[in-house]
Backbone as CSV, one residue per row, in Angstrom:
resi,resn,N_x,N_y,N_z,CA_x,CA_y,CA_z,C_x,C_y,C_z
1,MET,-28.242,-7.145,22.854,-27.130,-5.960,22.873,-26.642,-6.270,21.338
2,LYS,-26.542,-5.843,20.403,-26.012,-5.502,18.806,-24.156,-4.735,19.582
3,VAL,-23.249,-5.756,18.643,-22.134,-5.729,18.963,-21.589,-4.444,18.139
4,THR,-21.352,-3.888,17.525,-20.835,-2.648,16.831,-18.952,-2.982,16.868
5,LYS,-19.106,-3.505,14.979,-17.709,-3.749,14.928,-16.592,-2.489,14.215
6,LYS,-15.041,-2.088,14.468,-14.554,-1.237,13.915,-13.518,-2.105,13.492
7,TRP,-12.499,-1.640,12.562,-11.600,-1.662,11.628,-10.209,-0.769,12.025
8,GLY,-9.287,-1.034,12.226,-8.210,0.207,12.015,-7.009,-0.467,11.909
9,VAL,-5.641,1.081,12.189,-4.691,0.365,12.378,-3.776,0.934,14.011
10,ILE,-2.281,0.294,13.906,-1.924,0.791,14.509,-0.702,1.273,14.415
11,PRO,-0.722,2.271,14.012,0.424,2.972,12.891,1.942,3.108,13.426
12,TYR,2.851,2.481,13.256,4.289,2.379,13.682,5.145,2.913,12.448
13,ARG,6.797,3.314,13.501,7.897,3.548,12.299,8.734,3.397,13.790
14,GLN,10.092,3.551,13.277,11.997,3.359,13.997,12.014,4.868,13.352
15,ASN,12.066,5.457,14.639,13.129,6.729,14.447,13.883,6.542,13.900
16,SER,14.717,8.182,14.103,16.523,8.329,13.605,16.893,7.367,14.603
17,GLN,16.608,7.113,16.035,17.255,6.443,16.911,17.227,5.212,17.001
18,GLY,16.270,4.628,16.417,15.957,3.016,16.436,14.397,2.892,17.281
19,LYS,14.015,3.801,18.313,13.131,3.899,18.700,11.744,3.429,17.849
20,VAL,10.629,2.560,18.527,9.797,2.624,17.989,8.602,3.830,18.505
21,GLU,8.131,4.123,17.618,6.863,5.905,17.741,5.417,5.138,16.659
22,PHE,4.514,6.177,17.274,2.919,5.240,17.415,2.602,6.838,16.349
23,LEU,1.414,6.749,15.453,0.724,7.386,15.297,-0.126,7.967,15.891
24,ILE,-0.330,8.993,16.386,-1.944,8.502,16.795,-2.927,10.148,16.153
25,VAL,-4.551,9.644,15.610,-5.128,10.948,14.878,-6.141,12.027,15.994
26,SER,-6.470,13.001,16.012,-7.317,14.107,16.019,-8.865,13.721,15.918
27,THR,-9.301,13.872,16.940,-11.093,13.215,16.740,-11.772,15.177,16.242
28,SER,-12.853,14.882,16.568,-13.763,16.149,16.757,-13.915,16.456,17.606
29,GLY,-13.482,15.544,18.261,-13.978,16.017,19.906,-12.166,16.249,20.701
30,GLY,-11.872,16.227,19.788,-10.202,16.532,20.392,-9.741,15.575,21.541
31,LYS,-10.315,14.213,21.015,-9.630,13.253,21.509,-8.091,12.701,20.322
32,TRP,-7.156,11.879,21.102,-6.344,11.611,20.416,-6.508,9.498,19.985
33,VAL,-6.666,8.994,18.941,-7.110,7.560,18.954,-6.055,7.305,17.221
34,PHE,-6.242,5.884,17.054,-5.940,4.567,15.878,-6.737,5.249,14.830
35,PRO,-6.134,5.710,13.643,-7.416,5.403,12.753,-8.063,4.208,12.750
36,LYS,-9.327,4.032,12.763,-10.620,3.287,12.369,-11.765,3.738,12.204
37,GLY,-12.242,2.267,11.218,-13.930,3.047,11.048,-14.243,1.831,10.631
38,ASN,-15.576,1.882,9.969,-16.861,0.745,9.525,-16.212,0.004,8.579
39,LEU,-16.841,-1.470,9.020,-15.682,-2.333,7.316,-16.556,-1.911,5.814
40,ILE,-15.897,-1.367,5.484,-16.506,-1.663,3.858,-16.525,-2.998,3.130
41,LYS,-17.374,-4.142,3.186,-17.828,-5.230,2.811,-16.698,-5.742,2.230
42,ARG,-16.993,-4.708,0.648,-16.366,-4.711,-0.599,-14.782,-5.393,-0.541
43,LEU,-14.101,-4.237,0.874,-12.925,-4.633,0.605,-12.610,-5.632,1.729
44,GLY,-13.491,-6.294,2.903,-13.087,-6.988,3.505,-11.634,-6.537,4.914
45,PRO,-11.961,-6.550,5.948,-11.023,-6.151,7.401,-10.125,-5.283,7.055
46,THR,-8.905,-6.459,6.475,-7.485,-5.465,6.593,-7.468,-4.560,5.633
47,ARG,-8.137,-4.521,4.160,-8.173,-3.640,3.248,-8.700,-2.287,3.979
48,THR,-9.868,-2.610,4.540,-10.580,-1.783,5.332,-9.800,-0.980,6.246
49,ALA,-9.119,-1.556,6.616,-8.116,-0.459,7.672,-7.436,0.087,6.858
50,GLN,-6.290,-0.606,5.657,-5.465,0.069,5.235,-6.131,1.490,4.471
51,VAL,-6.674,1.659,4.112,-8.110,2.825,3.663,-8.554,3.778,4.643
52,GLU,-8.556,3.609,5.963,-9.117,3.427,7.197,-7.739,4.961,7.694
53,ALA,-6.437,3.974,7.481,-5.585,4.608,7.501,-5.024,5.651,6.789
54,TYR,-5.148,5.808,5.447,-5.279,6.883,4.350,-6.254,7.609,4.441
55,GLU,-7.834,7.190,4.697,-8.119,8.466,4.668,-8.191,9.517,6.364
56,GLU,-7.484,8.898,7.138,-8.241,9.568,8.241,-6.555,9.815,9.090
57,ALA,-5.463,9.625,8.175,-3.928,10.125,8.871,-3.186,9.784,7.787
58,GLY,-3.332,9.853,6.239,-2.757,10.198,5.235,-1.983,9.442,5.072
59,ILE,-1.429,8.059,5.588,-0.155,6.874,5.509,-0.662,5.406,4.905
60,ALA,0.335,5.287,4.408,0.416,3.336,3.514,1.859,2.828,4.552
61,GLY,1.670,1.624,4.395,2.379,0.247,4.714,2.325,-0.579,4.825
62,ASP,3.308,-0.952,5.166,2.673,-2.961,5.000,2.052,-3.450,6.543
63,ILE,1.133,-4.216,6.201,0.092,-4.253,7.319,0.348,-5.489,7.896
64,SER,0.014,-5.969,9.168,0.264,-7.280,9.519,-1.118,-7.874,9.267
65,PRO,-1.129,-9.119,9.013,-2.022,-10.567,8.486,-3.011,-10.559,9.986
66,THR,-2.102,-10.285,11.565,-2.944,-10.373,12.419,-3.586,-9.378,13.426
67,PRO,-5.243,-9.447,13.736,-5.316,-7.870,14.526,-5.175,-7.770,16.068
68,TYR,-4.991,-6.824,16.945,-5.662,-6.964,18.092,-6.954,-6.970,18.230
69,ALA,-7.432,-7.875,18.996,-9.303,-7.702,19.308,-9.551,-6.987,20.421
70,ILE,-10.362,-5.529,20.856,-10.154,-5.172,21.695,-11.812,-4.934,21.901
71,LYS,-12.815,-4.978,23.323,-14.006,-4.457,23.331,-14.433,-3.653,24.159
72,VAL,-14.785,-2.356,23.868,-15.377,-1.156,24.709,-16.488,-0.677,24.895
73,GLY,-17.320,-1.125,25.733,-18.498,-0.825,25.714,-19.225,-2.100,24.914
74,THR,-20.097,-1.673,24.032,-20.715,-2.734,23.703,-20.159,-2.437,21.202
75,THR,-18.936,-2.336,21.436,-17.882,-2.305,20.394,-16.395,-2.735,20.405
76,LYS,-16.565,-3.865,19.431,-15.358,-4.566,19.275,-14.521,-3.503,18.182
77,PHE,-13.594,-3.408,18.357,-12.103,-3.162,17.811,-10.559,-3.663,17.388
78,PHE,-10.853,-4.006,16.021,-9.800,-5.122,15.832,-8.632,-3.940,15.245
79,PHE,-7.547,-3.890,15.464,-6.804,-3.305,15.145,-5.019,-3.862,14.334
80,TYR,-4.573,-3.164,12.972,-4.127,-4.261,12.299,-2.437,-3.546,12.858
81,PRO,-1.086,-4.001,13.197,-0.645,-2.712,12.933,-0.025,-2.626,11.749
82,LEU,0.756,-1.527,11.382,1.147,-1.152,9.673,2.034,-0.008,10.272
83,GLN,3.109,-1.019,9.319,4.521,-0.047,9.151,4.640,0.526,8.512
84,VAL,4.460,2.519,8.969,4.153,3.267,8.328,5.569,3.283,7.222
85,SER,5.232,3.494,6.118,6.548,3.661,4.747,6.138,4.829,4.065
86,LYS,4.964,5.286,4.119,4.694,6.325,3.201,3.910,7.324,4.163
87,VAL,4.442,8.899,4.111,3.526,9.550,4.734,2.799,10.531,3.626
88,PHE,1.136,11.121,3.814,1.331,11.742,2.322,1.078,13.377,3.086
89,LYS,1.213,13.777,2.195,1.844,15.456,2.327,0.066,15.987,2.683
90,ASP,-0.941,15.850,1.777,-2.589,15.663,2.100,-2.825,14.340,1.952
91,TRP,-4.419,14.583,2.256,-5.098,12.821,2.449,-6.280,13.465,2.639
92,PRO,-7.160,12.455,2.900,-9.094,13.415,2.268,-9.451,13.895,3.876
93,GLU,-8.912,13.385,4.770,-9.309,13.765,5.915,-8.596,15.033,6.653
94,SER,-7.473,15.295,5.911,-6.193,16.495,6.788,-6.552,18.127,6.691
95,THR,-7.717,18.265,6.744,-8.519,19.338,6.840,-9.047,19.637,8.409
96,PHE,-9.311,18.363,8.897,-10.358,18.401,10.021,-9.065,17.517,10.912
97,ARG,-8.540,17.125,10.801,-7.533,15.977,11.675,-6.413,16.209,11.508
98,ALA,-5.587,16.452,12.776,-4.758,16.522,13.131,-3.469,14.947,13.489
99,ARG,-2.151,15.030,13.227,-1.648,13.610,13.411,-0.092,13.634,14.060
100,LYS,0.163,13.187,15.269,1.322,13.636,15.528,1.810,11.436,15.995
101,TRP,3.458,12.009,15.829,3.849,10.723,16.513,4.429,11.051,17.344
102,VAL,3.828,9.792,18.593,4.651,10.094,19.864,5.282,8.347,20.356
103,ARG,6.152,8.546,21.068,7.078,7.759,21.851,5.587,6.309,22.636
104,PRO,5.877,5.313,22.656,4.416,4.719,23.575,4.245,4.982,24.794
105,LYS,5.335,5.780,25.604,4.627,6.192,26.803,3.854,7.601,26.392
106,GLU,4.551,8.435,25.805,3.970,9.625,25.300,2.302,9.457,24.790
107,ALA,2.164,8.000,23.810,1.198,7.581,23.822,-0.621,7.500,24.823
108,LEU,0.156,6.727,25.834,-0.472,6.158,26.479,-1.062,7.226,27.255
109,GLN,-0.632,8.482,27.315,-0.929,10.005,27.886,-2.237,10.145,27.330
110,TYR,-2.274,10.302,26.082,-3.199,10.501,24.840,-4.389,9.525,24.393
111,LEU,-4.099,8.323,24.785,-5.425,7.847,24.070,-5.934,7.516,26.114
112,LYS,-7.787,7.909,26.058,-8.165,7.703,27.481,-8.766,5.883,27.733
113,ARG,-8.809,5.617,26.829,-9.988,4.364,27.492,-8.579,3.610,27.362
114,ARG,-8.735,2.408,29.190,-8.013,1.615,29.416,-7.726,0.468,28.272
115,PRO,-8.616,-0.132,27.664,-8.107,-1.268,26.563,-7.730,-0.679,25.733
116,PHE,-7.436,0.802,25.159,-6.537,0.743,24.263,-5.279,1.221,24.720
117,LYS,-4.999,1.306,25.668,-4.263,1.583,26.283,-3.084,-0.103,26.790
118,GLN,-3.757,-0.838,26.977,-3.216,-2.185,27.119,-3.147,-3.234,25.608
119,MET,-4.101,-2.418,24.679,-3.216,-2.846,23.296,-2.090,-2.458,23.026
120,LEU,-1.874,-1.195,23.052,-0.827,-0.634,23.018,0.731,-0.649,23.696
121,LYS,0.337,-1.209,24.975,1.874,-1.291,25.805,1.967,-3.130,25.382
122,THR,1.013,-4.014,24.789,1.355,-5.581,24.408,1.784,-5.025,23.019
123,ALA,1.243,-4.198,21.820,2.039,-3.886,20.617,3.599,-3.126,20.786
124,THR,3.489,-2.506,21.862,5.308,-2.154,22.191,5.306,-3.209,22.269
125,ILE,5.320,-3.956,23.435,6.845,-4.872,24.114,6.497,-6.109,22.054
126,GLU,5.608,-6.208,21.774,5.657,-7.738,20.934,6.376,-6.735,19.206
127,LEU,6.119,-5.859,19.079,7.446,-4.751,18.226,8.671,-5.063,18.655
128,VAL,8.955,-4.275,19.327,9.937,-4.187,20.165,10.961,-5.905,20.342
129,GLN,10.289,-6.918,20.443,10.755,-8.102,20.692,10.922,-8.711,19.096
130,ALA,10.112,-7.966,18.353,9.544,-8.836,16.413,10.871,-7.922,16.033
131,ASP,11.708,-6.799,16.854,12.769,-6.252,15.801,14.267,-7.024,16.552
132,LEU,14.050,-7.172,17.586,14.931,-7.564,18.308,15.603,-8.953,17.739
133,SER,14.324,-9.864,17.042,14.571,-11.230,16.464,14.941,-11.098,15.263
134,PHE,14.799,-10.065,14.325,15.195,-9.740,13.536,16.931,-8.642,13.511
135,MET,16.845,-8.412,14.577,18.596,-7.850,14.190,18.949,-9.101,14.577
136,LYS,19.053,-10.110,15.181,19.688,-11.476,16.122,19.715,-12.128,14.074
137,LEU,18.863,-12.137,13.222,18.848,-12.798,12.293,19.609,-11.471,11.443
138,LYS,20.093,-10.812,11.392,20.937,-9.904,10.575,22.644,-9.833,11.146
139,ILE,22.357,-9.806,12.609,24.109,-10.590,13.227,24.556,-11.819,13.023
140,ILE,23.207,-12.787,12.574,24.034,-14.413,12.662,24.184,-14.048,10.809
141,TRP,23.214,-14.115,10.171,23.862,-13.849,8.790,25.393,-13.309,7.967
142,PHE,25.151,-12.018,8.921,26.321,-11.213,8.637,28.190,-11.955,9.169
143,TYR,27.643,-12.574,10.577,29.124,-13.560,11.139,28.743,-14.513,10.396
144,GLY,27.915,-15.425,10.087,28.226,-16.671,9.218,28.384,-16.903,7.922
145,LEU,28.357,-15.268,7.527,29.273,-14.539,5.777,30.676,-14.763,6.027
146,LYS,30.755,-14.365,7.465,32.575,-13.940,7.480,33.244,-15.254,8.161
147,GLY,32.002,-16.388,8.654,32.958,-17.621,8.847,33.380,-18.497,7.966
């Protein structure tokens, strides 16, 4: 049985309260998903994921070099965390896709497949831990300058 592969992003940001939010996009069937698509061979996996983020969600940002890999049926998905820094007012698929920023628990309600939910849980934990580590470094750096 042939395995299909798709590449995409897990778009995230910190809201004004410092909480992690994820961006999900609608499908033609009324479901909510992360932006993803087929590999564009001349661009490679990471750049393909960035193109899908722009086309499907109208976003750009800093992409992680390491994707999360999950399998659903005969499709293997590779999702790169993307820290969103730019949200475009207009984007290629804006006429038939909606986008929505949601907190992790809310995102779990929108995502229907168990592997996507598990991936989101793992990504949330890792993003929060990475942010806490970064904050510790900032505190150490700040107090190191005062000492």
